[in-house]
Coordinates of C-alpha atoms in Angstrom, one line a residue:
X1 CA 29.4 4.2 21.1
X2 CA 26.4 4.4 23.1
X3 CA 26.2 2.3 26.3
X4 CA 22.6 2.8 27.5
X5 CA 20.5 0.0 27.6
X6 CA 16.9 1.1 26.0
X7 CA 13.6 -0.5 25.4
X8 CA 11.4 0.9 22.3
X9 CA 8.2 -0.2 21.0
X10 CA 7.1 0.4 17.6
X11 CA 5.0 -1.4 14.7
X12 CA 6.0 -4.4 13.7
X13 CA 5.9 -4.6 10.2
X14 CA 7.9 -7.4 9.3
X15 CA 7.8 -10.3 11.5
X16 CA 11.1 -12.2 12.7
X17 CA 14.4 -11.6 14.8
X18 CA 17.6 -9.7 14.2
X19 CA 20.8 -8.9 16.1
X20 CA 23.5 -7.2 14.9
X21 CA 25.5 -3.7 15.1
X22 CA 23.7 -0.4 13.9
X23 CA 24.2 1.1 10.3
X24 CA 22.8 4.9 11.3
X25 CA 21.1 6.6 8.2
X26 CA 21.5 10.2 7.2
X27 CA 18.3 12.0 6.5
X28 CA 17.7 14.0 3.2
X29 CA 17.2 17.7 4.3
X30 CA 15.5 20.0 2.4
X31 CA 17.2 23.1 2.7
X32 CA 14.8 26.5 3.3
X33 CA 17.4 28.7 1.8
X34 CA 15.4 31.5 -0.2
X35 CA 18.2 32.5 -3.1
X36 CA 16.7 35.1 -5.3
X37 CA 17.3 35.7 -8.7
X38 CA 16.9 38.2 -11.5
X39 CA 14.5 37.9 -13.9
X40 CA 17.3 37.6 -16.4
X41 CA 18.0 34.7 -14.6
X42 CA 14.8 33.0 -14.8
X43 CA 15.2 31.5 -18.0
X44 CA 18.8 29.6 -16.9
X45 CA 17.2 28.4 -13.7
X46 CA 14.2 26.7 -15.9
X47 CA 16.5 24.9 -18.1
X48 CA 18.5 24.2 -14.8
X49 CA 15.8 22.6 -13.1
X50 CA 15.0 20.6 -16.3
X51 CA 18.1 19.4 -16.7
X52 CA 18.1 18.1 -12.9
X53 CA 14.7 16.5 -14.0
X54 CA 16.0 14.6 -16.6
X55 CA 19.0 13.2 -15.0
X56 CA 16.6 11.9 -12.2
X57 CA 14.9 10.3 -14.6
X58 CA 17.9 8.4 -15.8
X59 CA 18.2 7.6 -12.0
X60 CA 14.9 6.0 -11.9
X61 CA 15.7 4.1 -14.6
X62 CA 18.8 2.3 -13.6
X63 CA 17.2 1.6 -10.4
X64 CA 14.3 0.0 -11.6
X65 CA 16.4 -1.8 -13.7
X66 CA 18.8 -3.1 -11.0
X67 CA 15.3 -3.6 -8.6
X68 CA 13.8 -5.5 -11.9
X69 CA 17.0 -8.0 -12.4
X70 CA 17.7 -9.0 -8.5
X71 CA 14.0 -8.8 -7.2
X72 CA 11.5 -9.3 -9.9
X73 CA 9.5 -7.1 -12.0
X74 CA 7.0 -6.7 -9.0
X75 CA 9.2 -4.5 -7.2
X76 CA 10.5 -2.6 -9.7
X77 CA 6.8 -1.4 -10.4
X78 CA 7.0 0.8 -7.5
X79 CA 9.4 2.3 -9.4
X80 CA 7.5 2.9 -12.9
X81 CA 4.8 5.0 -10.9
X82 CA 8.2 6.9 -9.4
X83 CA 8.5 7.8 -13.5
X84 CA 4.9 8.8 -13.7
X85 CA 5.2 11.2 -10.8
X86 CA 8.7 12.9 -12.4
X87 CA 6.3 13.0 -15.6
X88 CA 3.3 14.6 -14.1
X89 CA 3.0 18.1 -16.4
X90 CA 1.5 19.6 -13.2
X91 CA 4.6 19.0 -10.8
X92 CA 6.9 20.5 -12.9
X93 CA 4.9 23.6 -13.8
X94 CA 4.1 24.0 -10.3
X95 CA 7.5 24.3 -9.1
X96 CA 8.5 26.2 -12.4
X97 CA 5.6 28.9 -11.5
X98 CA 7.4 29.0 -8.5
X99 CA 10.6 29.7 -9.5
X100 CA 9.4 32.8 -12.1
X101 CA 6.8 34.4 -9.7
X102 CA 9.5 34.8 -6.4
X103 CA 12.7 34.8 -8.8
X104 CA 14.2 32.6 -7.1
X105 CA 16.5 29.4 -7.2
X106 CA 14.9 25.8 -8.0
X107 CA 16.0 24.3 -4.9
X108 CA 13.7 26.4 -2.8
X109 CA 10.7 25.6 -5.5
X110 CA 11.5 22.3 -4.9
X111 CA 11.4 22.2 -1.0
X112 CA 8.2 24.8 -0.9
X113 CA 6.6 22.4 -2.9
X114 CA 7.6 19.0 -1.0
X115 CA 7.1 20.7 2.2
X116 CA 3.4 21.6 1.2
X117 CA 2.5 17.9 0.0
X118 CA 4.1 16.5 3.0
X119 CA 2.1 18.7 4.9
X120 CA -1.0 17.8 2.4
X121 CA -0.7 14.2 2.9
X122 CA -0.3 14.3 7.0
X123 CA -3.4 15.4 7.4
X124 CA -4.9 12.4 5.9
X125 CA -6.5 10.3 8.3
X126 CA -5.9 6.6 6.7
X127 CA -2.4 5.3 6.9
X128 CA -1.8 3.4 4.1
X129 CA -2.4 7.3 2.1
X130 CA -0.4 8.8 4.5
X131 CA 2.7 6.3 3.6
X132 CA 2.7 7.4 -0.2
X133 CA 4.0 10.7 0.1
X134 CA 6.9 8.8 0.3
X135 CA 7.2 8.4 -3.2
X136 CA 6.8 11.5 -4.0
X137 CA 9.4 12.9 -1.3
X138 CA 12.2 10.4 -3.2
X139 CA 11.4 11.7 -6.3
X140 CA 11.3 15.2 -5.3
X141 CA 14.8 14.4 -3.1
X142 CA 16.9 13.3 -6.3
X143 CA 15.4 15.9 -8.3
X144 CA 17.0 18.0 -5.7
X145 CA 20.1 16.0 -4.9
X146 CA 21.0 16.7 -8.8
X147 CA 21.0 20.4 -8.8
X148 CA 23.9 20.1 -6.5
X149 CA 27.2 20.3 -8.0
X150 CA 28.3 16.9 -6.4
X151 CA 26.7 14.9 -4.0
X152 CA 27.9 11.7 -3.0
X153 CA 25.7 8.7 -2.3
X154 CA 26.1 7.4 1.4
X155 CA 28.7 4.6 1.9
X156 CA 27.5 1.6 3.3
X157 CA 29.3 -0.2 6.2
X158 CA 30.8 -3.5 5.5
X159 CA 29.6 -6.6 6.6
X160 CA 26.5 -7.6 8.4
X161 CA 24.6 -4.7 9.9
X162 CA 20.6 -3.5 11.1
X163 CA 19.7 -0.3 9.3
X164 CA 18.5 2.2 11.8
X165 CA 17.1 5.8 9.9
X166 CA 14.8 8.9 10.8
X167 CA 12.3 7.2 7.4
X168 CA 13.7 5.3 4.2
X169 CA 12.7 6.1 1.0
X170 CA 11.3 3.4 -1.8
X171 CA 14.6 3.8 -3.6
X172 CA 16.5 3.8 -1.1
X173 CA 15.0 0.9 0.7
X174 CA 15.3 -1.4 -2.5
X175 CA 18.9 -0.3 -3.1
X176 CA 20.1 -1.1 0.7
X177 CA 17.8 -3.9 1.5
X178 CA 18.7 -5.8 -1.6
X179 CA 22.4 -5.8 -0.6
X180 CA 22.2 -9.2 1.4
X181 CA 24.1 -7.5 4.4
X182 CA 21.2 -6.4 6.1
X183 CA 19.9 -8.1 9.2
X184 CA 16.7 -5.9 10.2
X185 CA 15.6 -2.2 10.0
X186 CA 14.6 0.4 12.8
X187 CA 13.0 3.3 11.9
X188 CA 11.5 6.9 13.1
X189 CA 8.5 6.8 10.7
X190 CA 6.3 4.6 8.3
X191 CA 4.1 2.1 8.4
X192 CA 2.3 -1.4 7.6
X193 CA 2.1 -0.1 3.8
X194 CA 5.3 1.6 3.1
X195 CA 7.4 0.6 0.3
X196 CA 9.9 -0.4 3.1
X197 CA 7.6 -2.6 5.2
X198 CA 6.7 -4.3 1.5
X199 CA 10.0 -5.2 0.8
X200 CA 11.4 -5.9 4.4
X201 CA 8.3 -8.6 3.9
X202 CA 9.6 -10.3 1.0
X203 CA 12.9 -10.4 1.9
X204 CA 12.1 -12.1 5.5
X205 CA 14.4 -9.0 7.2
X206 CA 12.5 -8.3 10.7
X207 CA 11.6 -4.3 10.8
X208 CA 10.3 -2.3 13.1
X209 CA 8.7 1.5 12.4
X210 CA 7.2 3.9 13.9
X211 CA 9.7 4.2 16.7
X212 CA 9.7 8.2 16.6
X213 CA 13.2 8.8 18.1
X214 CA 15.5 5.9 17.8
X215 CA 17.7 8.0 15.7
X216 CA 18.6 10.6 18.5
X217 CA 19.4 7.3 21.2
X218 CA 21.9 5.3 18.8
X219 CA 25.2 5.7 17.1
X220 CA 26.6 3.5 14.6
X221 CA 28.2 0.4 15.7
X222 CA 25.7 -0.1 18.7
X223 CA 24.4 -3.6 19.5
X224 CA 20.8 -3.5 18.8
X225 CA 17.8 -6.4 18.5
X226 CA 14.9 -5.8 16.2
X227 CA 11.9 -7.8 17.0
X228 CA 9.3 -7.5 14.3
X229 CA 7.4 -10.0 15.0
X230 CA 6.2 -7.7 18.4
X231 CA 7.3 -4.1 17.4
X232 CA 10.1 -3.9 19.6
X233 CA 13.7 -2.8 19.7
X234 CA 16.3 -3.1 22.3
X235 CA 19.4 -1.2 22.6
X236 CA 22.9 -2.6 23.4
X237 CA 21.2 -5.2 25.9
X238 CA 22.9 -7.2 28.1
X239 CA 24.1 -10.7 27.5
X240 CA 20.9 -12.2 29.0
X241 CA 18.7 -10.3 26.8
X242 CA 20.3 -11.1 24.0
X243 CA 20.1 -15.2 24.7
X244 CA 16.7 -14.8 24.9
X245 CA 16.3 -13.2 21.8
X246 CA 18.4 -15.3 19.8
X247 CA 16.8 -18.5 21.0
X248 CA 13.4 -16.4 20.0
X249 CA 15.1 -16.2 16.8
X250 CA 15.4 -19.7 16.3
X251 CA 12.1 -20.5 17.1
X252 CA 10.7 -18.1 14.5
X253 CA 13.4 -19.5 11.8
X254 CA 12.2 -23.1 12.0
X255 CA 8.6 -21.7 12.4
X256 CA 8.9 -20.1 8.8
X257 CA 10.7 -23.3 7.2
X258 CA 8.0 -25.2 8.3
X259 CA 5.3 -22.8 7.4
X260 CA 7.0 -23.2 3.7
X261 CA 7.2 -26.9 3.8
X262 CA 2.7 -26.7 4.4
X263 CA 2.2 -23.5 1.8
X264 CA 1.8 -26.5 -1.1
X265 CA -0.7 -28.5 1.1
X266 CA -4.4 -28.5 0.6
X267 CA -6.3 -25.7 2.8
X268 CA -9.2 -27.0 4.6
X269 CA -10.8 -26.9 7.8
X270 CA -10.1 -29.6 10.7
X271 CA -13.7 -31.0 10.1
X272 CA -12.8 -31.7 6.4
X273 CA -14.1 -28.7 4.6
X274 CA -12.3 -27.2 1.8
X275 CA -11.4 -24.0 1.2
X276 CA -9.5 -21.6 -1.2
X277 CA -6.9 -19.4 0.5
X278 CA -6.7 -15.8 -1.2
X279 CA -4.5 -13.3 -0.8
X280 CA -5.6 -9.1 0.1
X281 CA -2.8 -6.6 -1.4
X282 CA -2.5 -3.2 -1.6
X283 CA 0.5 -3.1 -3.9
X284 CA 1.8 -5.3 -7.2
X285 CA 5.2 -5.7 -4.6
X286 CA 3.6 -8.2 -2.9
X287 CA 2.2 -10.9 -5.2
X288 CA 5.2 -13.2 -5.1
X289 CA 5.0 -12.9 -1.5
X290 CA 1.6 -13.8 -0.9
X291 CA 1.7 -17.2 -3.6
X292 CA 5.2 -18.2 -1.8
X293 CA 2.9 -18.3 1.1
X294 CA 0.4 -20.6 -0.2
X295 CA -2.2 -18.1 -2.0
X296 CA -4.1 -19.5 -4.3
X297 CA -5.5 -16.0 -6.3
X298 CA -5.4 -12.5 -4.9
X299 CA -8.9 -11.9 -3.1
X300 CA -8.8 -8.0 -2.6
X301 CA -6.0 -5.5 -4.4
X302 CA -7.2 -2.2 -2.9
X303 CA -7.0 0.0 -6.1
X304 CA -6.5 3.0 -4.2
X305 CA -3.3 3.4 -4.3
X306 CA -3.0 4.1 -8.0
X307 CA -4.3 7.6 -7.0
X308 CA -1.6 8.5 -4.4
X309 CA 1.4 7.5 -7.1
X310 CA 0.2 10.4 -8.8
X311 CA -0.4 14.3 -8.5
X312 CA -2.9 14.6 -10.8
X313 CA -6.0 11.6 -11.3
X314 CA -4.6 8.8 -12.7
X315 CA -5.9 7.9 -16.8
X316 CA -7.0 4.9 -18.2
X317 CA -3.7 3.9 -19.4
X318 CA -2.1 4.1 -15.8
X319 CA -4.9 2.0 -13.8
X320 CA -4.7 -0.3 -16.8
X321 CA -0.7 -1.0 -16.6
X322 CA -1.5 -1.7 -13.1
X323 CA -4.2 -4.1 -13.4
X324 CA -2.8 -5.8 -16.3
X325 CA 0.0 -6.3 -14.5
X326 CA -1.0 -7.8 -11.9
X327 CA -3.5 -9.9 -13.7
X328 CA -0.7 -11.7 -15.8
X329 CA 1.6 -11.9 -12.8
X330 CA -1.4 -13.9 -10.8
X331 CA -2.8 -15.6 -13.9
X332 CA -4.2 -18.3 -13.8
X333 CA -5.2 -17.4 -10.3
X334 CA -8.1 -14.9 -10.0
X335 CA -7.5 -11.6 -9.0
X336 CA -10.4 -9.7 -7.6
X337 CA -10.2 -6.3 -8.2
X338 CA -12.1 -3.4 -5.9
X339 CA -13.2 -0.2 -7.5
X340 CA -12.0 2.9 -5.5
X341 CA -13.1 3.1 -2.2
X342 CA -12.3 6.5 -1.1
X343 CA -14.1 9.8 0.0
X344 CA -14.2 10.3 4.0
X345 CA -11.2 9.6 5.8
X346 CA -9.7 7.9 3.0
X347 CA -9.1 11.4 1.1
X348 CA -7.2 12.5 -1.7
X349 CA -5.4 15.9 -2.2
X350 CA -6.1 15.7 -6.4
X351 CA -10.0 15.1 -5.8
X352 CA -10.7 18.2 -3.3
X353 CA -13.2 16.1 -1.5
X354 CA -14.7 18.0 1.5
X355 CA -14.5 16.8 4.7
X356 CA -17.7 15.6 6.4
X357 CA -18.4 15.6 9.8
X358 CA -19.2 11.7 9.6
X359 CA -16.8 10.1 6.9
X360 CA -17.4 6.5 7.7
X361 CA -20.9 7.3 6.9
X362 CA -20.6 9.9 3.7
X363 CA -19.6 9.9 0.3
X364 CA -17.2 6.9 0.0
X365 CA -16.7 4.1 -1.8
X366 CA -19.5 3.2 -4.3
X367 CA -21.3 6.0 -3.3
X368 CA -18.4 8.2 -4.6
X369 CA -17.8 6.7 -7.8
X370 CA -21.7 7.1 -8.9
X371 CA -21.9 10.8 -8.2
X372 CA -18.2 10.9 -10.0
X373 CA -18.9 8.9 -13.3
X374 CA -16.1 10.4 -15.6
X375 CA -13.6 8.8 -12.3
X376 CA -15.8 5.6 -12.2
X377 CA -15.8 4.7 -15.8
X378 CA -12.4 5.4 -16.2
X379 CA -11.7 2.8 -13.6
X380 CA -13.8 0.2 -15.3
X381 CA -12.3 0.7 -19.0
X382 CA -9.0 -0.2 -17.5
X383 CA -10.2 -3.3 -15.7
X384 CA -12.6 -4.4 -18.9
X385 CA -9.4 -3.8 -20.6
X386 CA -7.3 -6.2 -18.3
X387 CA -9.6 -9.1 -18.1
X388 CA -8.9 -10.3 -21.4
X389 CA -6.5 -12.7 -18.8
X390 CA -10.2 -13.9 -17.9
X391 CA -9.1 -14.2 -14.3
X392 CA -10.0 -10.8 -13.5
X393 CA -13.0 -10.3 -11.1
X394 CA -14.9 -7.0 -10.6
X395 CA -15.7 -5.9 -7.3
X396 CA -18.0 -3.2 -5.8
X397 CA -17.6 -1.8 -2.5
X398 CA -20.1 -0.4 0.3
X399 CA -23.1 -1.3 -1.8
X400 CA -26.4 -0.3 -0.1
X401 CA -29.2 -0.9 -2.3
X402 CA -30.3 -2.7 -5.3
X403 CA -30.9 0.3 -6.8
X404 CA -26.7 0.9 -6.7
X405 CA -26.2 -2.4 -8.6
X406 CA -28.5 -1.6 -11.2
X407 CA -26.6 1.6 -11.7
X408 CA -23.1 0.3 -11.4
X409 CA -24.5 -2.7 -14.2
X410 CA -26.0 0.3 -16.7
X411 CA -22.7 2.2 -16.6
X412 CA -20.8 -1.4 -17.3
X413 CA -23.4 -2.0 -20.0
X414 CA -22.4 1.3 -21.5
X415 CA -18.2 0.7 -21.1
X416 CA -18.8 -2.5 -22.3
X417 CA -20.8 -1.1 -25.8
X418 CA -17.9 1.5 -26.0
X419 CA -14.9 -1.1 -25.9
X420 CA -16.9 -2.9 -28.7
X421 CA -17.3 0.4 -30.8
X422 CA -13.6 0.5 -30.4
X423 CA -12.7 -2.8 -31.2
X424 CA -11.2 -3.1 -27.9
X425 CA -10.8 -6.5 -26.6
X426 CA -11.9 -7.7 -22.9
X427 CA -13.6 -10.1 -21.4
X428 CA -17.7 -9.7 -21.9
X429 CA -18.5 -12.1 -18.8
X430 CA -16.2 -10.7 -16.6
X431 CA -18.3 -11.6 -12.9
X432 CA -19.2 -8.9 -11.1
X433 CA -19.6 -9.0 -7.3
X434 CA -20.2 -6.9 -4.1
X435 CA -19.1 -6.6 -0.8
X436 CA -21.0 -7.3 2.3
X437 CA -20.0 -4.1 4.2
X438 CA -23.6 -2.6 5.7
X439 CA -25.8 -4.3 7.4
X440 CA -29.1 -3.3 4.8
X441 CA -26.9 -5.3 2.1
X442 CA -26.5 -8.2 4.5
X443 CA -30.2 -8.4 5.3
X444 CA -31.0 -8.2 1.8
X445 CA -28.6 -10.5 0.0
X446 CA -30.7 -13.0 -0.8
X447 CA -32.5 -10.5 -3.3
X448 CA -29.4 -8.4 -4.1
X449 CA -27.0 -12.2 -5.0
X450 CA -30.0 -12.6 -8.0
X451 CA -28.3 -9.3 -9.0
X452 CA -24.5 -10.2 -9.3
X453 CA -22.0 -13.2 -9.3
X454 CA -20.5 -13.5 -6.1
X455 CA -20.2 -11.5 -2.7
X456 CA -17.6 -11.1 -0.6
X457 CA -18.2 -10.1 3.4
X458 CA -15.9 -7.4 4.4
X459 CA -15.9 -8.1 7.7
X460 CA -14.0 -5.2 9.6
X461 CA -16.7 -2.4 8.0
X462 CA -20.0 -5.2 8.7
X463 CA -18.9 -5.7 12.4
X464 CA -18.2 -2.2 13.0
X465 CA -21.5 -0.7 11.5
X466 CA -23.4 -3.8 12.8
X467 CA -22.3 -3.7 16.3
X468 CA -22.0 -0.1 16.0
X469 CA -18.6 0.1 17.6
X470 CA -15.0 2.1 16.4
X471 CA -12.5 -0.7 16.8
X472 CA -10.3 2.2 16.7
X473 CA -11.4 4.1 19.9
X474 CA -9.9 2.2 23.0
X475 CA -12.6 3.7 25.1
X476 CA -15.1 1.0 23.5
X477 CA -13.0 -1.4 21.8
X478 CA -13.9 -4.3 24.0
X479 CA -17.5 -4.2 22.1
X480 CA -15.7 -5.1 19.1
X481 CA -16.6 -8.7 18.9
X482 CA -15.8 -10.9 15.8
X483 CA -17.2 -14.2 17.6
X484 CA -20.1 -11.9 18.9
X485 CA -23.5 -14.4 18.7
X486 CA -25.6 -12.0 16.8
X487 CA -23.2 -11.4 13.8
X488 CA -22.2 -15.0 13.6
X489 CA -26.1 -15.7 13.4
X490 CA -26.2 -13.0 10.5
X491 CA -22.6 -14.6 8.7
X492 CA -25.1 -17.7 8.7
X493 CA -27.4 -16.6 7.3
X494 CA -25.3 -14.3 4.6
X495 CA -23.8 -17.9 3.5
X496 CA -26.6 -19.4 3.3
X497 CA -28.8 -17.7 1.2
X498 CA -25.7 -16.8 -1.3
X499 CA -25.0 -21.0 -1.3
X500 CA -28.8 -21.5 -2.1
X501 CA -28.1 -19.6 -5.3
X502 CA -25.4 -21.7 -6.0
X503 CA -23.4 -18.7 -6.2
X504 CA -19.3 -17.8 -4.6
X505 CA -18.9 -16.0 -1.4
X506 CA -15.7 -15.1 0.7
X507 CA -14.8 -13.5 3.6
X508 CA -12.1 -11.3 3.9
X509 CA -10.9 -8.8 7.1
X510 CA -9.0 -9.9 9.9
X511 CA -11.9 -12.4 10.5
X512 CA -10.9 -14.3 7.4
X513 CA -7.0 -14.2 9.2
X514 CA -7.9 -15.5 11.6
X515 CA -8.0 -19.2 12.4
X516 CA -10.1 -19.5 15.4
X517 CA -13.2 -16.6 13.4
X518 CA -12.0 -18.8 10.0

């Protein structure tokens, strides 16, 4: 046992306090063995490889089901996209191809291939993308894991423990997490948006990621505090540390009770005005979550990340088990759902979109889907298609111009006409809104709100395009103003002309978290 007392920092990506003794994870590793084969062979290594395909499959299945009786069906979703992936014609051939052109064994198919997405999705610049290619590394790990001849599953230590590993993979984070023994989690990797972070969220366990080493600086049975709440971990400290901590603990425990005890209470300001709370999400996961915390609908699901649980573009039946899901789930509270809003930094291996020099500026969001209409209307079958709920709202990202509103309204006039042909039932007044994103839609909205339903203000885009600042580049981030005067003048004004025709606006960003901006 380690006696070294260390300070980390990491993300904090699930708030709240742990202490306890580490469980240390062991890493999958891909081996880079190259075994070749004779062509004679090529036939039994195919049928091998299928074979290893199909009991991961069964694998899935049992976990989902497990995920599905102890946690709800919301996390065992992450799980049916897990299926889609092992199902995905294109993986398998891929790796077959593989496996016939160098004669070699399926194992090293398998890792090529891995290796190469991993390496795929790393360059992408947004994180939330980044995080998905962990789906596909557990599914690719267990179809792996069963070509072995016998390959045990870790043991788990007894009793009360924090879970310290290199990354965790979906499955494996719902199997372990789900146990009840496990205080926090410490990890190399991942992010705000993993499937681990999601989870250690609705479970209350305090995590850290992102710590890059931890792994190399611990050994199992060292004392270690996780503190989520500010992304840092502590190594076997000394008694006064940990007295600190736990009274930090305690603080944050009767904080959370009490923050239960209000989530029922009516949300309005302290000068009376009344408000509806709504909840962004970026996966199904974390519906229960966000109501249990005193949501009231589900203002923003970022549909994005329907695309990176594939490798291929998702169909219509895909997005649709997604939305519909998560419209009954929410029902009768609205769920606003955001077409795509990717292109730029927000790229997708499957799409081959080419890099521009300016991406917060190019060919994303709205502007994508037009100049991609077979993607587009794809997207808006499978939402018509989920609204028969009638709590499903239709949002359109990064609008510019009228002229983009009339378009996006022609192609839903024409989805609309074919889901009739077909008999297809959806709702016909579904509202359609907008987001307030650039400045030109902000000084136009009192012409462009005659146009649609409702808008909402995405405040993180409008403040960085209308201050013209990257909250991401330290070197100017103190222009980054929420309470700047000249964008609250413009919020007023935004407000105001959308209330003078009596139609629904909301705010969402880190403005809209924020109580002081709120």
């Amino acid at each position: 046992m380690a006696t070294e007392y260390i300070r980390l920092r990491g993300i904090g990506v699930s708030p709240g306090v742990a202490l306890g003794l580490v469980q240390l994870e062991e890493q999958v590793v891909f081996s880079d063995r190259k075994e070749s084969i004779t062509f004679a062979q090529i036939k039994e290594e195919i049928q091998r490889l299928q074979r290893s395909f199909e009991a991961t499959k069964q694998e899935i299945i049992e976990i989902k089901n497990q995920v599905k009786d102890k946690l709800g069906k919301e996390h065992a979703f992450i799980f049916e996209a897990h299926l889609m992936i092992l199902e995905d014609q294109s993986l398998r051939e891929e790796i077959e191809n593989l496996i016939k052109k160098e004669k070699v064994r399926a194992e090293w198919a398998i890792a090529t291939v891995h290796n190469h997405y991993m390496r795929v999705f790393e360059t992408l610049e947004d994180e939330y993308f980044r995080q998905r290619r962990f789906d596909l590394s557990d599914v690719l790990s267990k179809v792996y894991r069963h070509l072995q001849p016998y390959s045990p599953e870790t043991v788990d230590e007894e009793g009360e423990r924090i879970l310290v590993a290199h990354e965790l993979l979906p499955s494996e984070a719902a199997r372990k997490l789900n146990k009840g023994n496990i205080l926090g989690v410490a990890l190399d990797m991942g992010g705000q948006t993993s499937h681990t972070a999601i989870l250690a969220r609705s479970l209350n366990i305090p995590a850290v990621v992102g710590l890059r080493d931890i792994t190399t600086k611990v050994q199992d049975g060292d004392v270690i505090i996780v503190d989520g709440t500010d992304g840092e971990v502590i190594i076997n400290p000394p008694l006064a540390i940990r007295k600190e901590f736990l009274s930090k603990k305690r603080k944050y425990d009767d904080y959370l009770k009490e923050l239960r005890k209000t989530s029922t209470l009516v949300s309005e300001t302290l000068d009376g005005f009344r408000f509806t709370p709504l909840a962004n999400i970026e996966l199904p996961e974390e519906i229960s979550l966000a109501f249990s915390l005193g949501a009231e609908g589900i203002g923003l699901f970022r549909s994005e990340f329907i695309y990176l649980r594939s490798t291929t573009i998702p169909s219509e039946q895909d997005h649709y088990h997604i939305y519909s899901q998560i419209a009954k789930k929410a029902y009768p509270s609205p769920v606003y759902i955001r077409t795509i809003d990717i292109g730029g930094e927000k790229n997708i291996p499957q799409l081959n979109i080419e890099r521009e020099p300016n991406p917060a500026l190019g060919l994303r969001a709205i502007r994508f889907s037009l100049k991609n209409r077979k993607i587009f209307k794809t997207q808006l079958r499978a939402i018509l298609r989920a609204s028969v709920q009638k709590n499903v709202r239709l949002l359109i990202p990064m609008v510019t111009e009228i002229e983009e509103i009339e378009e996006v309204k022609w192609i839903l006039r024409e989805v609309k006409d074919e889901l009739k042909r077909e008999k297809v039932d959806f709702d016909p007044a579904i509202p359609l809104g907008i987001m307030i994103e650039v400045p030109a839609a902000a000084t136009l909205v009192d012409e462009m709100i005659k146009e649609v339903d409702y808008v909402s203000i995405g405040t993180n885009d409008l403040i960085q395009y209308y201050l013209a600042v990257d909250r991401s580049n330290e070197l100017v981030a103190y222009l980054y103003k929420p309470l700047h005067p000249s964008l609250l003048r413009l919020l007023e004004e935004i407000i105001n002309h959308v209330s003078e025709a009596g139609k629904e606006v909301a705010v969402c960003g880190e403005m809209a978290a924020d109580p002081l901006s709120a």
